[in-house]
Amino acid sequence: MTLITGAQILAPASDQGFAVPALNLSDYGMLMAAFEVCEELKSPLMVALGPKEGNWIGPDFIPAVLSRAARSNVPTVLHWDHGATLGEAVRAIKLGYTSVMIDASLEPFERNVEITARVVEVAHAAGVSVEGELGTIGKTAGADEGGTDDILYTEPSEAVEFAERTGVDSLAIAIGTRHGIYPKTLKPELRLGLLDSIDAVVDVPLVLHGGSDNPDGEIRDACGRGINKVNISSDVKRAFYDAMREVLADTSLLDPRLIVPGAMEAVKDLVRHKIDLFGSAGTIHYYD
């Protein structure tokens, strides 16, 4: 199956009430592990890369993602995550991304609308989907993505106006998540009532950023109440590198074939768990 667009992968999720895993996979071992689990569980997959990750791995990683998607039997999207400018979006489209996010959430409302609408105009002309963001996700110390110290929650009435005026294919909303791993002094808590209010009035699929390290029950509820895409970055990286550190305690190991598989298994376990929470297992028949 070749790559599809963000709009195409999220439409069945919105119709059937599940969420597609959007996983930040900036390592080949992580990528292979995620594909294998999604194929095993028959779940769609969005491979996400943000500006910092994309700049670090460079463009040469992208053909590997495209090749792996081409020989997979699961619907796949290559998604540019948290893009900041139109130029970034254009570069991603030229590289083969089928979905781009423009994150102007820190701008005033009118400026956010202006920037996002322009990206939508250009991306749609190229057959690529666009995700916008309204409200701001919180951040924790060490988080690689954007956000603010205090969460700016999405207002339902503004969400309606934003979606209509920009033409976005999906909308990331702020209902209480934060990027990164939560410190012990900070309790994660989603405003599910706010999610219900937004879902009742907004027609496009809704996205939850900062989905790592939140209580399973809240994430499961959110995916049954209107969230159709959940971004997971920190949880994947923590699983991969914690397992690798355990293996590397044996300093005699030098062969990647002996070091990386254990980390891949940890990612597989994590992705299986997330797919269960999101309700996306066994859903690829909706894409026939």
Short mmCIF file of C-alpha atoms in Angstrom, two decimals:
data_model
loop_
_atom_site.label_atom_id
_atom_site.label_comp_id
_atom_site.label_asym_id
_atom_site.label_seq_id
_atom_site.Cartn_x
_atom_site.Cartn_y
_atom_site.Cartn_z
CA MET A 1 0.00 0.00 0.00
CA THR A 2 1.36 3.39 -0.92
CA LEU A 3 1.21 6.43 1.32
CA ILE A 4 -2.14 8.17 1.72
CA THR A 5 -2.94 11.65 2.97
CA GLY A 6 -3.77 12.74 6.49
CA ALA A 7 -7.36 13.44 5.45
CA GLN A 8 -7.69 9.94 4.00
CA ILE A 9 -6.32 8.20 7.09
CA LEU A 10 -8.38 10.24 9.56
CA ALA A 11 -11.74 10.04 7.78
CA PRO A 12 -12.45 6.41 8.81
CA ALA A 13 -11.17 7.16 12.32
CA SER A 14 -13.66 10.00 12.61
CA ASP A 15 -16.53 7.94 11.16
CA GLN A 16 -15.84 4.84 13.28
CA GLY A 17 -14.67 6.45 16.53
CA PHE A 18 -11.02 5.46 16.91
CA ALA A 19 -7.68 7.28 16.85
CA VAL A 20 -4.72 6.74 14.55
CA PRO A 21 -1.32 6.48 16.25
CA ALA A 22 1.01 9.29 15.11
CA LEU A 23 4.45 8.17 16.27
CA ASN A 24 7.64 10.21 16.15
CA LEU A 25 10.08 7.70 14.67
CA SER A 26 13.49 9.25 14.07
CA ASP A 27 15.46 6.01 14.33
CA TYR A 28 15.40 3.09 11.89
CA GLY A 29 14.89 0.58 14.70
CA MET A 30 11.90 2.53 16.01
CA LEU A 31 10.48 2.73 12.49
CA MET A 32 10.76 -1.00 11.83
CA ALA A 33 9.26 -1.88 15.21
CA ALA A 34 6.24 0.39 14.67
CA PHE A 35 5.53 -0.95 11.20
CA GLU A 36 5.76 -4.55 12.36
CA VAL A 37 3.28 -4.02 15.19
CA CYS A 38 0.82 -2.09 13.02
CA GLU A 39 0.97 -4.87 10.45
CA GLU A 40 0.49 -7.46 13.18
CA LEU A 41 -2.53 -5.66 14.65
CA LYS A 42 -3.87 -4.30 11.35
CA SER A 43 -3.72 -0.69 12.48
CA PRO A 44 -3.10 2.40 10.35
CA LEU A 45 0.06 4.37 11.11
CA MET A 46 1.23 7.95 10.85
CA VAL A 47 5.01 8.35 10.88
CA ALA A 48 5.70 11.81 12.28
CA LEU A 49 8.87 13.88 12.20
CA GLY A 50 9.23 17.38 13.57
CA PRO A 51 11.66 20.11 12.52
CA LYS A 52 14.35 19.27 15.07
CA GLU A 53 14.14 15.54 14.29
CA GLY A 54 13.96 16.16 10.56
CA ASN A 55 16.96 18.47 10.59
CA TRP A 56 18.97 16.00 12.64
CA ILE A 57 18.33 12.89 10.53
CA GLY A 58 18.39 14.80 7.25
CA PRO A 59 16.43 14.10 4.07
CA ASP A 60 18.12 10.79 3.34
CA PHE A 61 16.01 9.02 5.98
CA ILE A 62 12.80 9.82 4.10
CA PRO A 63 13.31 7.33 1.21
CA ALA A 64 13.61 4.57 3.81
CA VAL A 65 10.23 5.55 5.27
CA LEU A 66 8.67 5.73 1.82
CA SER A 67 10.11 2.35 0.85
CA ARG A 68 8.89 0.67 4.05
CA ALA A 69 5.42 2.14 3.58
CA ALA A 70 5.30 0.96 -0.04
CA ARG A 71 5.78 -2.67 0.96
CA SER A 72 3.41 -2.51 3.92
CA ASN A 73 -0.22 -3.61 3.96
CA VAL A 74 -1.30 -0.91 6.41
CA PRO A 75 -2.45 2.62 5.47
CA THR A 76 0.45 4.96 6.19
CA VAL A 77 1.00 8.70 6.31
CA LEU A 78 4.30 10.55 6.46
CA HIS A 79 3.55 13.62 8.56
CA TRP A 80 5.58 16.80 9.09
CA ASP A 81 4.92 17.64 12.72
CA HIS A 82 4.87 21.13 14.27
CA GLY A 83 6.04 22.95 11.19
CA ALA A 84 6.55 26.65 11.86
CA THR A 85 6.56 28.20 8.38
CA LEU A 86 5.17 27.86 4.88
CA GLY A 87 8.72 27.22 3.68
CA GLU A 88 9.01 24.20 5.96
CA ALA A 89 5.73 22.83 4.65
CA VAL A 90 6.81 23.25 1.02
CA ARG A 91 10.12 21.51 1.72
CA ALA A 92 8.30 18.60 3.38
CA ILE A 93 5.90 18.28 0.45
CA LYS A 94 8.82 18.14 -1.98
CA LEU A 95 10.42 15.37 0.10
CA GLY A 96 7.30 13.22 -0.14
CA TYR A 97 5.33 14.01 3.02
CA THR A 98 1.59 13.48 2.56
CA SER A 99 0.53 15.51 5.58
CA VAL A 100 1.93 18.67 7.12
CA MET A 101 1.19 20.50 10.33
CA ILE A 102 1.46 24.26 10.61
CA ASP A 103 1.72 25.29 14.25
CA ALA A 104 1.04 29.00 14.61
CA SER A 105 -0.72 28.48 17.94
CA LEU A 106 1.48 30.98 19.76
CA GLU A 107 0.36 33.73 17.39
CA PRO A 108 -2.76 35.85 17.97
CA PHE A 109 -5.93 34.25 16.59
CA GLU A 110 -6.13 36.30 13.39
CA ARG A 111 -2.46 35.75 12.59
CA ASN A 112 -2.84 32.01 13.24
CA VAL A 113 -5.77 31.95 10.81
CA GLU A 114 -3.78 33.87 8.18
CA ILE A 115 -0.67 31.66 8.38
CA THR A 116 -2.63 28.41 8.50
CA ALA A 117 -4.93 29.32 5.61
CA ARG A 118 -1.94 30.10 3.40
CA VAL A 119 -0.35 26.72 4.13
CA VAL A 120 -3.67 25.01 3.41
CA GLU A 121 -3.90 26.80 0.06
CA VAL A 122 -0.43 25.66 -1.02
CA ALA A 123 -0.59 22.14 0.40
CA HIS A 124 -4.03 21.36 -1.01
CA ALA A 125 -2.80 22.42 -4.44
CA ALA A 126 -0.19 19.68 -4.10
CA GLY A 127 -2.68 17.09 -2.82
CA VAL A 128 -1.30 17.18 0.74
CA SER A 129 -3.38 17.45 3.92
CA VAL A 130 -2.90 20.08 6.62
CA GLU A 131 -3.26 19.99 10.40
CA GLY A 132 -3.58 23.24 12.31
CA GLU A 133 -3.46 23.98 16.01
CA LEU A 134 -5.61 26.22 18.20
CA GLY A 135 -4.82 26.67 21.86
CA THR A 136 -1.42 25.67 23.21
CA ILE A 137 -0.17 22.38 24.57
CA GLY A 138 1.74 22.60 27.84
CA LYS A 139 5.38 21.66 28.05
CA THR A 140 7.60 19.93 30.56
CA ALA A 141 11.31 20.32 31.20
CA GLY A 142 13.31 18.68 28.41
CA ALA A 143 10.41 18.48 25.96
CA ASP A 144 11.65 18.72 22.39
CA GLU A 145 8.45 20.12 20.88
CA GLY A 146 6.84 23.50 21.43
CA GLY A 147 4.26 24.53 23.98
CA THR A 148 3.83 26.95 26.86
CA ASP A 149 4.33 26.72 30.60
CA ASP A 150 0.61 27.28 31.10
CA ILE A 151 -1.90 25.50 28.87
CA LEU A 152 -4.11 27.83 26.82
CA TYR A 153 -7.26 25.77 26.41
CA THR A 154 -9.10 25.72 23.09
CA GLU A 155 -12.39 27.63 23.01
CA PRO A 156 -15.12 25.71 21.10
CA SER A 157 -16.49 28.79 19.32
CA GLU A 158 -13.02 29.81 18.16
CA ALA A 159 -12.35 26.23 17.01
CA VAL A 160 -15.40 26.36 14.74
CA GLU A 161 -14.35 29.67 13.23
CA PHE A 162 -10.74 28.57 12.84
CA ALA A 163 -11.63 25.35 11.04
CA GLU A 164 -14.05 27.10 8.70
CA ARG A 165 -11.79 30.01 7.81
CA THR A 166 -8.58 28.01 7.31
CA GLY A 167 -9.92 24.87 5.64
CA VAL A 168 -7.69 22.58 7.70
CA ASP A 169 -8.17 18.82 7.38
CA SER A 170 -7.63 18.23 11.11
CA LEU A 171 -7.30 20.36 14.21
CA ALA A 172 -4.98 19.92 17.18
CA ILE A 173 -6.71 21.15 20.33
CA ALA A 174 -5.56 21.92 23.86
CA ILE A 175 -7.53 20.04 26.52
CA GLY A 176 -4.84 19.47 29.14
CA THR A 177 -1.89 17.56 27.72
CA ARG A 178 1.77 18.54 27.81
CA HIS A 179 4.74 17.62 25.65
CA GLY A 180 7.32 15.40 27.28
CA ILE A 181 7.37 13.28 30.44
CA TYR A 182 5.51 14.65 33.45
CA PRO A 183 7.53 15.40 36.60
CA LYS A 184 6.21 13.81 39.79
CA THR A 185 5.03 17.23 40.99
CA LEU A 186 2.68 17.70 38.01
CA LYS A 187 -0.50 15.68 37.64
CA PRO A 188 -1.75 15.18 34.07
CA GLU A 189 -5.47 15.69 33.68
CA LEU A 190 -7.61 16.05 30.56
CA ARG A 191 -10.70 18.24 30.35
CA LEU A 192 -12.91 15.67 28.68
CA GLY A 193 -15.97 17.89 29.04
CA LEU A 194 -14.19 20.52 26.95
CA LEU A 195 -13.39 17.85 24.35
CA ASP A 196 -17.10 16.95 24.18
CA SER A 197 -17.98 20.61 23.62
CA ILE A 198 -15.43 21.02 20.83
CA ASP A 199 -16.34 17.72 19.16
CA ALA A 200 -20.01 18.70 19.14
CA VAL A 201 -19.42 21.77 16.98
CA VAL A 202 -16.26 21.10 14.91
CA ASP A 203 -16.58 18.93 11.80
CA VAL A 204 -12.92 18.07 11.14
CA PRO A 205 -11.04 15.26 12.96
CA LEU A 206 -9.49 16.33 16.26
CA VAL A 207 -5.88 15.74 17.27
CA LEU A 208 -4.31 15.26 20.70
CA HIS A 209 -0.67 16.30 21.03
CA GLY A 210 1.40 15.49 24.09
CA GLY A 211 -0.18 12.04 24.41
CA SER A 212 2.79 10.51 26.24
CA ASP A 213 2.72 9.79 29.97
CA ASN A 214 -1.00 10.53 30.44
CA PRO A 215 -3.29 8.14 32.36
CA ASP A 216 -4.46 5.29 30.13
CA GLY A 217 -8.08 5.73 31.13
CA GLU A 218 -8.15 9.37 30.05
CA ILE A 219 -6.51 8.63 26.71
CA ARG A 220 -8.91 5.76 26.02
CA ASP A 221 -11.88 7.98 26.89
CA ALA A 222 -10.60 10.81 24.69
CA CYS A 223 -10.28 8.45 21.71
CA GLY A 224 -13.90 7.41 22.17
CA ARG A 225 -15.10 10.99 22.48
CA GLY A 226 -13.78 12.65 19.35
CA ILE A 227 -9.97 12.42 19.27
CA ASN A 228 -8.94 10.76 15.99
CA LYS A 229 -5.15 11.15 16.09
CA VAL A 230 -2.83 10.92 19.09
CA ASN A 231 0.79 12.05 18.89
CA ILE A 232 3.28 9.94 20.82
CA SER A 233 6.94 10.90 20.93
CA SER A 234 8.45 10.79 24.44
CA ASP A 235 6.94 7.41 25.34
CA VAL A 236 8.45 5.81 22.22
CA LYS A 237 11.87 7.28 22.88
CA ARG A 238 11.80 6.36 26.57
CA ALA A 239 10.91 2.75 25.77
CA PHE A 240 13.60 2.47 23.11
CA TYR A 241 16.47 4.05 24.99
CA ASP A 242 15.69 2.65 28.43
CA ALA A 243 15.83 -0.85 26.93
CA MET A 244 19.01 -0.02 25.05
CA ARG A 245 20.67 1.25 28.23
CA GLU A 246 19.92 -2.09 29.90
CA VAL A 247 21.51 -3.99 27.06
CA LEU A 248 24.53 -1.70 26.97
CA ALA A 249 25.24 -2.46 30.62
CA ASP A 250 27.11 -5.40 29.08
CA THR A 251 30.06 -3.45 27.71
CA SER A 252 31.30 -6.45 25.74
CA LEU A 253 28.47 -6.07 23.23
CA LEU A 254 29.53 -4.31 20.05
CA ASP A 255 27.26 -5.76 17.36
CA PRO A 256 24.09 -3.78 16.57
CA ARG A 257 22.34 -7.09 15.90
CA LEU A 258 22.73 -7.87 19.60
CA ILE A 259 22.03 -4.37 20.92
CA VAL A 260 19.13 -2.94 18.91
CA PRO A 261 16.58 -5.83 18.89
CA GLY A 262 15.91 -5.51 22.62
CA ALA A 263 15.12 -1.82 22.19
CA MET A 264 12.86 -2.65 19.25
CA GLU A 265 10.93 -5.15 21.36
CA ALA A 266 10.36 -2.46 23.98
CA VAL A 267 8.93 -0.15 21.30
CA LYS A 268 6.74 -2.96 20.00
CA ASP A 269 5.26 -3.50 23.46
CA LEU A 270 4.64 0.22 23.80
CA VAL A 271 2.98 0.53 20.39
CA ARG A 272 0.75 -2.50 21.07
CA HIS A 273 -0.39 -0.83 24.26
CA LYS A 274 -1.11 2.50 22.55
CA ILE A 275 -3.05 0.83 19.74
CA ASP A 276 -5.21 -0.86 22.35
CA LEU A 277 -5.93 2.51 23.98
CA PHE A 278 -6.66 4.18 20.65
CA GLY A 279 -8.96 1.42 19.40
CA SER A 280 -7.21 1.26 16.01
CA ALA A 281 -6.47 -2.49 15.91
CA GLY A 282 -8.27 -4.33 13.13
CA THR A 283 -9.39 -1.17 11.36
CA ILE A 284 -7.51 -1.33 8.04
CA HIS A 285 -10.55 -2.85 6.32
CA TYR A 286 -12.11 0.60 6.51
CA TYR A 287 -9.49 1.75 3.99
CA ASP A 288 -10.29 -0.78 1.25
#
